[in-house]
PDB file of C-alpha atoms and ligand atoms in Angstrom:
ATOM      1  CA  MET M   1     111.279 118.440 107.196  1.00  0.00           C
ATOM      2  CA  THR M   2     111.027 115.182 105.260  1.00  0.00           C
ATOM      3  CA  ARG M   3     107.887 113.203 104.568  1.00  0.00           C
ATOM      4  CA  ALA M   4     107.485 109.447 104.597  1.00  0.00           C
ATOM      5  CA  GLY M   5     104.732 106.870 104.660  1.00  0.00           C
ATOM      6  CA  TYR M   6     103.022 103.798 103.327  1.00  0.00           C
ATOM      7  CA  VAL M   7     100.862 103.787 100.216  1.00  0.00           C
ATOM      8  CA  ALA M   8      98.602 100.844  99.380  1.00  0.00           C
ATOM      9  CA  LEU M   9      97.976 100.074  95.737  1.00  0.00           C
ATOM     10  CA  LEU M  10      94.446  98.729  95.714  1.00  0.00           C
ATOM     11  CA  GLY M  11      92.221  97.520  92.912  1.00  0.00           C
ATOM     12  CA  ARG M  12      90.659  94.508  91.338  1.00  0.00           C
ATOM     13  CA  PRO M  13      92.923  91.891  89.781  1.00  0.00           C
ATOM     14  CA  ASN M  14      94.476  92.818  86.440  1.00  0.00           C
ATOM     15  CA  VAL M  15      93.864  96.548  86.748  1.00  0.00           C
ATOM     16  CA  GLY M  16      97.602  97.317  86.600  1.00  0.00           C
ATOM     17  CA  LYS M  17      98.824  97.615  90.208  1.00  0.00           C
ATOM     18  CA  SER M  18     102.078  95.732  89.731  1.00  0.00           C
ATOM     19  CA  THR M  19     102.812  97.514  86.465  1.00  0.00           C
ATOM     20  CA  LEU M  20     102.285 100.874  88.173  1.00  0.00           C
ATOM     21  CA  LEU M  21     104.525  99.889  91.082  1.00  0.00           C
ATOM     22  CA  ASN M  22     107.336  98.823  88.777  1.00  0.00           C
ATOM     23  CA  ARG M  23     106.998 102.040  86.763  1.00  0.00           C
ATOM     24  CA  MET M  24     106.930 104.302  89.828  1.00  0.00           C
ATOM     25  CA  LEU M  25     110.091 102.644  91.101  1.00  0.00           C
ATOM     26  CA  GLY M  26     111.713 102.574  87.683  1.00  0.00           C
ATOM     27  CA  GLN M  27     112.672  99.012  88.421  1.00  0.00           C
ATOM     28  CA  LYS M  28     111.032  95.659  88.313  1.00  0.00           C
ATOM     29  CA  ILE M  29     110.181  94.219  91.710  1.00  0.00           C
ATOM     30  CA  SER M  30     106.616  93.019  91.347  1.00  0.00           C
ATOM     31  CA  ILE M  31     105.560  90.430  88.830  1.00  0.00           C
ATOM     32  CA  THR M  32     102.879  91.144  86.267  1.00  0.00           C
ATOM     33  CA  SER M  33     100.949  89.090  83.781  1.00  0.00           C
ATOM     34  CA  SER M  34      97.711  89.292  81.878  1.00  0.00           C
ATOM     35  CA  LYS M  35      96.320  86.709  84.291  1.00  0.00           C
ATOM     36  CA  PRO M  36      94.702  87.967  87.486  1.00  0.00           C
ATOM     37  CA  GLN M  37      96.080  86.867  90.868  1.00  0.00           C
ATOM     38  CA  THR M  38      99.717  87.144  89.894  1.00  0.00           C
ATOM     39  CA  THR M  39     100.634  88.977  93.087  1.00  0.00           C
ATOM     40  CA  ARG M  40     100.115  86.712  96.061  1.00  0.00           C
ATOM     41  CA  HIS M  41     102.282  88.267  98.731  1.00  0.00           C
ATOM     42  CA  GLN M  42     102.518  91.829  99.936  1.00  0.00           C
ATOM     43  CA  ILE M  43     105.429  93.450  98.224  1.00  0.00           C
ATOM     44  CA  LEU M  44     106.952  96.653  99.516  1.00  0.00           C
ATOM     45  CA  GLY M  45     108.541  98.967  96.985  1.00  0.00           C
ATOM     46  CA  ILE M  46     110.521 101.863  98.420  1.00  0.00           C
ATOM     47  CA  HIS M  47     110.930 105.034  96.420  1.00  0.00           C
ATOM     48  CA  THR M  48     113.198 107.629  97.960  1.00  0.00           C
ATOM     49  CA  LEU M  49     113.003 111.158  96.533  1.00  0.00           C
ATOM     50  CA  PRO M  50     115.102 114.052  97.864  1.00  0.00           C
ATOM     51  CA  ASP M  51     112.607 114.988 100.621  1.00  0.00           C
ATOM     52  CA  THR M  52     110.076 112.199 100.503  1.00  0.00           C
ATOM     53  CA  GLN M  53     110.072 108.459 100.942  1.00  0.00           C
ATOM     54  CA  ILE M  54     107.112 106.645  99.427  1.00  0.00           C
ATOM     55  CA  VAL M  55     106.722 103.044 100.535  1.00  0.00           C
ATOM     56  CA  TYR M  56     104.335 101.253  98.189  1.00  0.00           C
ATOM     57  CA  VAL M  57     102.432  98.158  99.240  1.00  0.00           C
ATOM     58  CA  ASP M  58     101.344  96.093  96.253  1.00  0.00           C
ATOM     59  CA  THR M  59      98.346  94.158  97.495  1.00  0.00           C
ATOM     60  CA  PRO M  60      96.774  91.140  95.903  1.00  0.00           C
ATOM     61  CA  GLY M  61      93.442  92.042  94.336  1.00  0.00           C
ATOM     62  CA  LEU M  62      90.312  91.841  96.424  1.00  0.00           C
ATOM     63  CA  HIS M  63      88.037  89.037  95.327  1.00  0.00           C
ATOM     64  CA  LEU M  64      84.302  89.017  95.185  1.00  0.00           C
ATOM     65  CA  LYS M  65      83.897  85.354  95.884  1.00  0.00           C
ATOM     66  CA  ALA M  66      86.325  84.320  98.543  1.00  0.00           C
ATOM     67  CA  ARG M  67      85.436  80.675  98.667  1.00  0.00           C
ATOM     68  CA  LYS M  68      88.768  78.999  98.271  1.00  0.00           C
ATOM     69  CA  ALA M  69      91.516  79.181 100.864  1.00  0.00           C
ATOM     70  CA  MET M  70      93.777  81.002  98.430  1.00  0.00           C
ATOM     71  CA  ASN M  71      91.191  83.706  97.719  1.00  0.00           C
ATOM     72  CA  ARG M  72      90.448  84.141 101.397  1.00  0.00           C
ATOM     73  CA  TYR M  73      94.155  84.618 101.975  1.00  0.00           C
ATOM     74  CA  LEU M  74      94.340  87.227  99.212  1.00  0.00           C
ATOM     75  CA  ASN M  75      91.428  89.194 100.673  1.00  0.00           C
ATOM     76  CA  ARG M  76      92.917  89.063 104.143  1.00  0.00           C
ATOM     77  CA  THR M  77      96.267  90.499 103.062  1.00  0.00           C
ATOM     78  CA  ALA M  78      94.575  93.257 101.059  1.00  0.00           C
ATOM     79  CA  SER M  79      92.449  94.414 103.976  1.00  0.00           C
ATOM     80  CA  GLN M  80      95.343  94.083 106.424  1.00  0.00           C
ATOM     81  CA  ALA M  81      97.166  96.709 104.393  1.00  0.00           C
ATOM     82  CA  LEU M  82      94.323  99.178 105.037  1.00  0.00           C
ATOM     83  CA  GLY M  83      95.136  98.961 108.742  1.00  0.00           C
ATOM     84  CA  TYR M  84      98.527 100.615 108.532  1.00  0.00           C
ATOM     85  CA  VAL M  85      98.900 102.627 105.321  1.00  0.00           C
ATOM     86  CA  ASP M  86      98.778 106.439 105.200  1.00  0.00           C
ATOM     87  CA  VAL M  87      97.324 106.785 101.723  1.00  0.00           C
ATOM     88  CA  VAL M  88      95.400 104.488  99.396  1.00  0.00           C
ATOM     89  CA  VAL M  89      95.897 104.593  95.640  1.00  0.00           C
ATOM     90  CA  TRP M  90      92.871 102.895  94.181  1.00  0.00           C
ATOM     91  CA  LEU M  91      93.250 101.816  90.592  1.00  0.00           C
ATOM     92  CA  VAL M  92      90.311 101.355  88.289  1.00  0.00           C
ATOM     93  CA  GLU M  93      90.342 100.917  84.545  1.00  0.00           C
ATOM     94  CA  ALA M  94      89.368 104.089  82.692  1.00  0.00           C
ATOM     95  CA  LEU M  95      85.684 103.994  81.627  1.00  0.00           C
ATOM     96  CA  ARG M  96      85.157 100.646  83.297  1.00  0.00           C
ATOM     97  CA  TRP M  97      83.238 100.269  86.540  1.00  0.00           C
ATOM     98  CA  THR M  98      82.276  96.750  87.549  1.00  0.00           C
ATOM     99  CA  GLU M  99      80.669  94.948  90.453  1.00  0.00           C
ATOM    100  CA  GLU M 100      84.171  94.427  91.839  1.00  0.00           C
ATOM    101  CA  GLU M 101      84.671  98.194  92.067  1.00  0.00           C
ATOM    102  CA  ASP M 102      81.512  98.439  94.174  1.00  0.00           C
ATOM    103  CA  TYR M 103      82.946  95.776  96.456  1.00  0.00           C
ATOM    104  CA  ILE M 104      86.201  97.706  96.900  1.00  0.00           C
ATOM    105  CA  LEU M 105      84.276 100.941  97.471  1.00  0.00           C
ATOM    106  CA  GLU M 106      82.587  99.206 100.367  1.00  0.00           C
ATOM    107  CA  ALA M 107      85.845  97.759 101.724  1.00  0.00           C
ATOM    108  CA  LEU M 108      87.292 101.286 101.678  1.00  0.00           C
ATOM    109  CA  GLN M 109      84.683 102.538 104.128  1.00  0.00           C
ATOM    110  CA  GLU M 110      86.908 101.280 106.955  1.00  0.00           C
ATOM    111  CA  PHE M 111      89.760 103.490 105.749  1.00  0.00           C
ATOM    112  CA  ALA M 112      89.851 107.031 107.150  1.00  0.00           C
ATOM    113  CA  GLY M 113      92.874 108.423 105.291  1.00  0.00           C
ATOM    114  CA  PRO M 114      93.071 110.036 101.852  1.00  0.00           C
ATOM    115  CA  VAL M 115      92.228 107.961  98.783  1.00  0.00           C
ATOM    116  CA  LEU M 116      93.659 108.820  95.380  1.00  0.00           C
ATOM    117  CA  LEU M 117      91.705 107.424  92.483  1.00  0.00           C
ATOM    118  CA  VAL M 118      93.799 106.401  89.499  1.00  0.00           C
ATOM    119  CA  LEU M 119      92.093 105.784  86.171  1.00  0.00           C
ATOM    120  CA  ASN M 120      94.612 103.470  84.568  1.00  0.00           C
ATOM    121  CA  LYS M 121      94.984 102.307  80.972  1.00  0.00           C
ATOM    122  CA  VAL M 122      93.890 105.647  79.467  1.00  0.00           C
ATOM    123  CA  ASP M 123      96.037 104.729  76.461  1.00  0.00           C
ATOM    124  CA  ARG M 124      93.232 102.336  75.558  1.00  0.00           C
ATOM    125  CA  VAL M 125      90.539 105.021  75.623  1.00  0.00           C
ATOM    126  CA  ARG M 126      89.775 106.273  72.129  1.00  0.00           C
ATOM    127  CA  ASP M 127      86.956 108.577  73.184  1.00  0.00           C
ATOM    128  CA  LYS M 128      88.922 110.923  75.472  1.00  0.00           C
ATOM    129  CA  PRO M 129      86.001 113.346  76.091  1.00  0.00           C
ATOM    130  CA  ALA M 130      84.143 110.429  77.686  1.00  0.00           C
ATOM    131  CA  LEU M 131      86.672 110.535  80.532  1.00  0.00           C
ATOM    132  CA  LEU M 132      85.117 113.666  82.000  1.00  0.00           C
ATOM    133  CA  PRO M 133      81.619 112.313  82.721  1.00  0.00           C
ATOM    134  CA  PHE M 134      83.253 109.112  83.983  1.00  0.00           C
ATOM    135  CA  ILE M 135      85.352 111.112  86.437  1.00  0.00           C
ATOM    136  CA  GLN M 136      82.255 113.006  87.557  1.00  0.00           C
ATOM    137  CA  ALA M 137      80.308 109.808  88.082  1.00  0.00           C
ATOM    138  CA  VAL M 138      83.001 108.114  90.176  1.00  0.00           C
ATOM    139  CA  SER M 139      83.677 111.295  92.162  1.00  0.00           C
ATOM    140  CA  ALA M 140      80.084 111.186  93.347  1.00  0.00           C
ATOM    141  CA  LYS M 141      80.615 107.764  94.905  1.00  0.00           C
ATOM    142  CA  ARG M 142      82.964 108.898  97.689  1.00  0.00           C
ATOM    143  CA  GLU M 143      85.483 111.593  98.499  1.00  0.00           C
ATOM    144  CA  PHE M 144      88.795 111.344  96.688  1.00  0.00           C
ATOM    145  CA  ALA M 145      91.889 113.423  97.394  1.00  0.00           C
ATOM    146  CA  GLU M 146      92.297 113.526  93.634  1.00  0.00           C
ATOM    147  CA  VAL M 147      91.352 111.662  90.473  1.00  0.00           C
ATOM    148  CA  ILE M 148      94.306 111.022  88.181  1.00  0.00           C
ATOM    149  CA  PRO M 149      93.999 109.491  84.721  1.00  0.00           C
ATOM    150  CA  LEU M 150      97.225 107.807  83.630  1.00  0.00           C
ATOM    151  CA  SER M 151      98.793 104.972  81.737  1.00  0.00           C
ATOM    152  CA  ALA M 152     101.140 102.857  83.829  1.00  0.00           C
ATOM    153  CA  LEU M 153     102.227 100.929  80.777  1.00  0.00           C
ATOM    154  CA  ARG M 154     103.109 104.015  78.715  1.00  0.00           C
ATOM    155  CA  ARG M 155     104.391 105.957  81.738  1.00  0.00           C
ATOM    156  CA  ASP M 156     101.876 108.741  81.024  1.00  0.00           C
ATOM    157  CA  ASN M 157     101.136 111.192  83.837  1.00  0.00           C
ATOM    158  CA  LEU M 158     103.048 109.266  86.511  1.00  0.00           C
ATOM    159  CA  ALA M 159     104.608 112.512  87.757  1.00  0.00           C
ATOM    160  CA  ALA M 160     101.165 113.824  88.722  1.00  0.00           C
ATOM    161  CA  LEU M 161     100.635 110.801  90.931  1.00  0.00           C
ATOM    162  CA  GLU M 162     104.056 111.118  92.514  1.00  0.00           C
ATOM    163  CA  GLN M 163     103.489 114.798  93.300  1.00  0.00           C
ATOM    164  CA  SER M 164     100.098 114.154  94.877  1.00  0.00           C
ATOM    165  CA  LEU M 165     101.522 111.383  97.014  1.00  0.00           C
ATOM    166  CA  ALA M 166     104.412 113.517  98.194  1.00  0.00           C
ATOM    167  CA  ARG M 167     101.867 116.128  99.285  1.00  0.00           C
ATOM    168  CA  LEU M 168      99.619 113.670 101.115  1.00  0.00           C
ATOM    169  CA  LEU M 169     102.230 111.730 103.103  1.00  0.00           C
ATOM    170  CA  PRO M 170     102.778 112.728 106.725  1.00  0.00           C
ATOM    171  CA  GLU M 171     105.856 114.599 107.861  1.00  0.00           C
ATOM    172  CA  GLY M 172     108.480 112.354 109.393  1.00  0.00           C
ATOM    173  CA  GLU M 173     111.820 110.630 109.140  1.00  0.00           C
ATOM    174  CA  PHE M 174     112.512 108.160 106.346  1.00  0.00           C
ATOM    175  CA  LEU M 175     111.334 104.663 107.231  1.00  0.00           C
ATOM    176  CA  PHE M 176     113.996 102.750 105.306  1.00  0.00           C
ATOM    177  CA  ASP M 177     117.567 103.222 104.217  1.00  0.00           C
ATOM    178  CA  GLU M 178     117.753 105.417 101.108  1.00  0.00           C
ATOM    179  CA  SER M 179     119.478 102.705  99.097  1.00  0.00           C
ATOM    180  CA  GLN M 180     116.832 100.081  99.872  1.00  0.00           C
ATOM    181  CA  ILE M 181     114.324  99.363  97.133  1.00  0.00           C
ATOM    182  CA  THR M 182     112.381  96.483  98.561  1.00  0.00           C
ATOM    183  CA  THR M 183     112.045  94.461 101.757  1.00  0.00           C
ATOM    184  CA  VAL M 184     111.712  91.103 100.084  1.00  0.00           C
ATOM    185  CA  SER M 185     114.726  88.841  99.760  1.00  0.00           C
ATOM    186  CA  GLN M 186     116.523  87.941  96.538  1.00  0.00           C
ATOM    187  CA  ARG M 187     115.396  84.412  97.187  1.00  0.00           C
ATOM    188  CA  PHE M 188     111.785  85.522  97.204  1.00  0.00           C
ATOM    189  CA  LEU M 189     112.258  87.581  94.049  1.00  0.00           C
ATOM    190  CA  ALA M 190     113.747  84.529  92.341  1.00  0.00           C
ATOM    191  CA  ALA M 191     110.649  82.469  93.132  1.00  0.00           C
ATOM    192  CA  GLU M 192     108.410  85.293  91.906  1.00  0.00           C
ATOM    193  CA  VAL M 193     110.254  85.580  88.606  1.00  0.00           C
ATOM    194  CA  VAL M 194     109.905  81.856  87.919  1.00  0.00           C
ATOM    195  CA  ARG M 195     106.205  82.082  88.786  1.00  0.00           C
ATOM    196  CA  GLU M 196     105.750  85.027  86.433  1.00  0.00           C
ATOM    197  CA  LYS M 197     107.254  83.059  83.548  1.00  0.00           C
ATOM    198  CA  LEU M 198     105.048  80.073  84.304  1.00  0.00           C
ATOM    199  CA  MET M 199     101.927  82.238  84.276  1.00  0.00           C
ATOM    200  CA  ARG M 200     102.906  83.942  81.042  1.00  0.00           C
ATOM    201  CA  GLU M 201     104.040  80.893  79.134  1.00  0.00           C
ATOM    202  CA  LEU M 202     101.236  78.595  80.185  1.00  0.00           C
ATOM    203  CA  ARG M 203      98.452  81.145  79.820  1.00  0.00           C
ATOM    204  CA  ASP M 204      95.073  79.441  80.008  1.00  0.00           C
ATOM    205  CA  GLU M 205      96.430  75.915  80.027  1.00  0.00           C
ATOM    206  CA  LEU M 206      97.086  76.015  83.718  1.00  0.00           C
ATOM    207  CA  PRO M 207      94.931  77.465  86.473  1.00  0.00           C
ATOM    208  CA  TYR M 208      96.448  79.382  89.367  1.00  0.00           C
ATOM    209  CA  ARG M 209      97.231  76.199  91.148  1.00  0.00           C
ATOM    210  CA  LEU M 210     100.948  76.382  91.259  1.00  0.00           C
ATOM    211  CA  ALA M 211     103.565  77.629  93.655  1.00  0.00           C
ATOM    212  CA  VAL M 212     107.287  78.099  93.357  1.00  0.00           C
ATOM    213  CA  GLU M 213     109.650  77.368  96.202  1.00  0.00           C
ATOM    214  CA  VAL M 214     113.326  78.279  96.053  1.00  0.00           C
ATOM    215  CA  GLU M 215     115.075  75.333  97.682  1.00  0.00           C
ATOM    216  CA  SER M 216     118.524  76.840  97.605  1.00  0.00           C
ATOM    217  CA  PHE M 217     120.062  80.167  96.670  1.00  0.00           C
ATOM    218  CA  GLU M 218     123.827  80.045  96.674  1.00  0.00           C
ATOM    219  CA  GLU M 219     126.217  82.820  95.742  1.00  0.00           C
ATOM    220  CA  THR M 220     129.600  81.653  94.504  1.00  0.00           C
ATOM    221  CA  GLU M 221     132.427  83.802  93.190  1.00  0.00           C
ATOM    222  CA  ARG M 222     131.387  83.403  89.581  1.00  0.00           C
ATOM    223  CA  LEU M 223     127.631  82.993  89.701  1.00  0.00           C
ATOM    224  CA  ILE M 224     124.434  82.567  91.684  1.00  0.00           C
ATOM    225  CA  ARG M 225     123.118  79.015  91.794  1.00  0.00           C
ATOM    226  CA  ILE M 226     119.356  78.714  92.290  1.00  0.00           C
ATOM    227  CA  ARG M 227     117.274  75.555  92.693  1.00  0.00           C
ATOM    228  CA  ALA M 228     113.565  76.180  92.216  1.00  0.00           C
ATOM    229  CA  LEU M 229     110.785  73.705  92.909  1.00  0.00           C
ATOM    230  CA  ILE M 230     107.514  74.155  91.051  1.00  0.00           C
ATOM    231  CA  TRP M 231     104.555  72.681  92.919  1.00  0.00           C
ATOM    232  CA  VAL M 232     101.474  71.676  90.940  1.00  0.00           C
ATOM    233  CA  GLU M 233      98.299  69.888  91.982  1.00  0.00           C
ATOM    234  CA  ARG M 234      97.999  67.042  89.499  1.00  0.00           C
ATOM    235  CA  PRO M 235     100.223  64.833  87.355  1.00  0.00           C
ATOM    236  CA  GLY M 236      98.466  66.243  84.265  1.00  0.00           C
ATOM    237  CA  GLN M 237      99.588  69.748  85.227  1.00  0.00           C
ATOM    238  CA  LYS M 238     103.119  68.518  85.683  1.00  0.00           C
ATOM    239  CA  ALA M 239     103.062  67.200  82.125  1.00  0.00           C
ATOM    240  CA  ILE M 240     101.900  70.630  80.887  1.00  0.00           C
ATOM    241  CA  VAL M 241     104.613  72.500  82.776  1.00  0.00           C
ATOM    242  CA  VAL M 242     107.334  70.158  81.567  1.00  0.00           C
ATOM    243  CA  GLY M 243     106.077  70.030  77.970  1.00  0.00           C
ATOM    244  CA  ALA M 244     107.127  67.718  75.159  1.00  0.00           C
ATOM    245  CA  ASN M 245     110.720  66.623  75.725  1.00  0.00           C
ATOM    246  CA  GLY M 246     110.929  69.166  78.529  1.00  0.00           C
ATOM    247  CA  ALA M 247     110.718  72.031  76.048  1.00  0.00           C
ATOM    248  CA  THR M 248     108.265  74.199  78.027  1.00  0.00           C
ATOM    249  CA  LEU M 249     110.167  73.969  81.285  1.00  0.00           C
ATOM    250  CA  LYS M 250     113.403  74.665  79.454  1.00  0.00           C
ATOM    251  CA  ARG M 251     111.928  77.829  77.886  1.00  0.00           C
ATOM    252  CA  ILE M 252     110.524  79.006  81.230  1.00  0.00           C
ATOM    253  CA  GLY M 253     113.859  78.387  82.921  1.00  0.00           C
ATOM    254  CA  SER M 254     115.735  80.273  80.262  1.00  0.00           C
ATOM    255  CA  LEU M 255     113.418  83.312  80.381  1.00  0.00           C
ATOM    256  CA  ALA M 256     113.562  83.376  84.178  1.00  0.00           C
ATOM    257  CA  ARG M 257     117.348  83.106  84.154  1.00  0.00           C
ATOM    258  CA  GLN M 258     117.670  86.078  81.786  1.00  0.00           C
ATOM    259  CA  ASP M 259     115.450  88.254  84.019  1.00  0.00           C
ATOM    260  CA  LEU M 260     117.268  87.176  87.161  1.00  0.00           C
ATOM    261  CA  GLU M 261     120.676  87.917  85.680  1.00  0.00           C
ATOM    262  CA  ARG M 262     119.467  91.444  85.011  1.00  0.00           C
ATOM    263  CA  MET M 263     117.863  91.885  88.423  1.00  0.00           C
ATOM    264  CA  LEU M 264     120.709  90.335  90.413  1.00  0.00           C
ATOM    265  CA  ASP M 265     123.439  91.709  88.179  1.00  0.00           C
ATOM    266  CA  SER M 266     125.280  88.393  88.070  1.00  0.00           C
ATOM    267  CA  PRO M 267     125.416  85.234  85.967  1.00  0.00           C
ATOM    268  CA  VAL M 268     122.759  82.802  87.204  1.00  0.00           C
ATOM    269  CA  PHE M 269     122.614  79.021  87.068  1.00  0.00           C
ATOM    270  CA  LEU M 270     118.959  78.087  87.474  1.00  0.00           C
ATOM    271  CA  GLN M 271     117.672  74.556  87.993  1.00  0.00           C
ATOM    272  CA  THR M 272     113.946  73.814  88.045  1.00  0.00           C
ATOM    273  CA  TRP M 273     111.946  70.787  89.187  1.00  0.00           C
ATOM    274  CA  VAL M 274     108.232  70.085  89.048  1.00  0.00           C
ATOM    275  CA  LYS M 275     106.532  68.209  91.883  1.00  0.00           C
ATOM    276  CA  VAL M 276     102.919  67.241  92.457  1.00  0.00           C
ATOM    277  CA  ARG M 277     101.167  68.156  95.679  1.00  0.00           C
ATOM    278  CA  ASP M 278      97.523  67.188  95.915  1.00  0.00           C
ATOM    279  CA  GLY M 279      94.919  69.967  96.276  1.00  0.00           C
ATOM    280  CA  TRP M 280      97.207  72.557  97.785  1.00  0.00           C
ATOM    281  CA  SER M 281      95.321  75.703  96.893  1.00  0.00           C
ATOM    282  CA  ASP M 282      92.329  74.566  98.915  1.00  0.00           C
ATOM    283  CA  ASN M 283      94.250  73.552 101.978  1.00  0.00           C
ATOM    284  CA  GLU M 284      95.276  76.186 104.496  1.00  0.00           C
ATOM    285  CA  ARG M 285      98.006  74.028 106.011  1.00  0.00           C
ATOM    286  CA  ALA M 286      99.625  73.338 102.688  1.00  0.00           C
ATOM    287  CA  LEU M 287      99.471  77.072 101.937  1.00  0.00           C
ATOM    288  CA  GLN M 288     101.233  77.840 105.190  1.00  0.00           C
ATOM    289  CA  SER M 289     104.016  75.388 104.476  1.00  0.00           C
ATOM    290  CA  LEU M 290     104.641  77.262 101.237  1.00  0.00           C
ATOM    291  CA  GLY M 291     104.955  80.571 103.053  1.00  0.00           C
ATOM    292  CA  TYR M 292     101.440  81.982 102.568  1.00  0.00           C
ATOM    293  CA  THR M 293     100.752  82.660 106.224  1.00  0.00           C
TER     294      THR M 293
HETATM  295  P1  LIG Z 301      97.524  93.746  88.719  1.00  0.00           P
HETATM  296  O1  LIG Z 301      96.855  92.408  88.763  1.00  0.00           O
HETATM  297  O2  LIG Z 301      96.594  94.826  89.152  1.00  0.00           O
HETATM  298  O3  LIG Z 301      98.826  93.793  89.454  1.00  0.00           O
HETATM  299  O4  LIG Z 301      97.818  94.037  87.157  1.00  0.00           O
HETATM  300  P2  LIG Z 301      99.189  93.914  86.338  1.00  0.00           P
HETATM  301  O5  LIG Z 301     100.113  95.039  86.667  1.00  0.00           O
HETATM  302  O6  LIG Z 301      99.709  92.533  86.485  1.00  0.00           O
HETATM  303  O7  LIG Z 301      98.677  94.217  84.858  1.00  0.00           O
HETATM  304  C1  LIG Z 301      97.679  93.408  84.241  1.00  0.00           C
HETATM  305  C2  LIG Z 301      97.735  93.608  82.738  1.00  0.00           C
HETATM  306  O8  LIG Z 301      97.366  94.957  82.370  1.00  0.00           O
HETATM  307  C3  LIG Z 301      99.138  93.397  82.140  1.00  0.00           C
HETATM  308  O9  LIG Z 301      98.982  92.720  80.920  1.00  0.00           O
HETATM  309  C4  LIG Z 301      99.646  94.815  81.929  1.00  0.00           C
HETATM  310  O10 LIG Z 301     100.587  94.914  80.883  1.00  0.00           O
HETATM  311  C5  LIG Z 301      98.363  95.566  81.572  1.00  0.00           C
HETATM  312  N1  LIG Z 301      98.445  97.008  81.868  1.00  0.00           N
HETATM  313  C6  LIG Z 301      98.843  97.592  83.028  1.00  0.00           C
HETATM  314  N2  LIG Z 301      98.822  98.930  82.939  1.00  0.00           N
HETATM  315  C7  LIG Z 301      98.394  99.235  81.686  1.00  0.00           C
HETATM  316  C8  LIG Z 301      98.162 100.472  80.970  1.00  0.00           C
HETATM  317  O11 LIG Z 301      98.356 101.589  81.455  1.00  0.00           O
HETATM  318  N3  LIG Z 301      97.707 100.352  79.691  1.00  0.00           N
HETATM  319  C9  LIG Z 301      97.486  99.146  79.093  1.00  0.00           C
HETATM  320  N4  LIG Z 301      97.034  99.130  77.840  1.00  0.00           N
HETATM  321  N5  LIG Z 301      97.694  97.978  79.733  1.00  0.00           N
HETATM  322  C10 LIG Z 301      98.147  98.001  81.012  1.00  0.00           C
HETATM  323 MG1  LIG Z 302      99.758  92.397  90.646  1.00  0.00          MG
END
């Protein structure tokens, strides 16, 4: 009998959910950056083992202060995932428990299934013996199916997580075709890759107020032609994205093209534009028109 089910990756922003997902799949499908809030949509990553199919749901981080429309949207998608998943993998940073962890602990009260606690970033912990009392302290907070220290970045102890998941998933037929890795379109991935490069290259210069829309995605015999629109909120932000003599946008486009050529296994011709849309992150309607429904 095979096993199959959905696994939510939960945790505060920047804890390493997308990195873990990409490592578990052995392939890049979710974007990561050192800035929180990189993952805005729910991304399914499908990992098919000989007898088990693990379908990961990479959720946007839960936010303490959900004042803005964008943050409310992020919280909604994260708690929606709790409604249908079989197992929750909750990531915290090893030796670090914050107010945000308390908030997630509370949100998890509505979830009746097994919760695996992952202590990520153990590569950063110098004082390894300190892990034990930390594990004891967090284990007292609620029941966990298991507590697994690992490093997503260094690929340390990922097998332990995979084995636990395989054990916890319900018996049943595979949910997706064995060759399928994700449910999101190539078009969507293209937009996500451009957004990742923007976040990385611009760092603290630009807040989260940008969105990428793929206007056209055209496969020809020789290459894939992609037109990407970058939406910002203010003319000043447009100037930052474009850079002096267009240098920043050119660099972002080139980095994105290289990634996309690898992911799509084809030469890519990528064109990028920057457009200004006023106050979009605080406007639900504008969010919807960009696909954040
Ligand atoms: P998310 O917001 O939870 O999806 O977090 P990301 O996967 O985007 O990771 C946030 C940052 O933490 C990135 O800079 C990652 O490289 C880094 N990171 C993730 N996992 C590890 C880890 O195991 N060790 C270390 N040192 N850094 C990590
Ligand atoms: Mg993420």
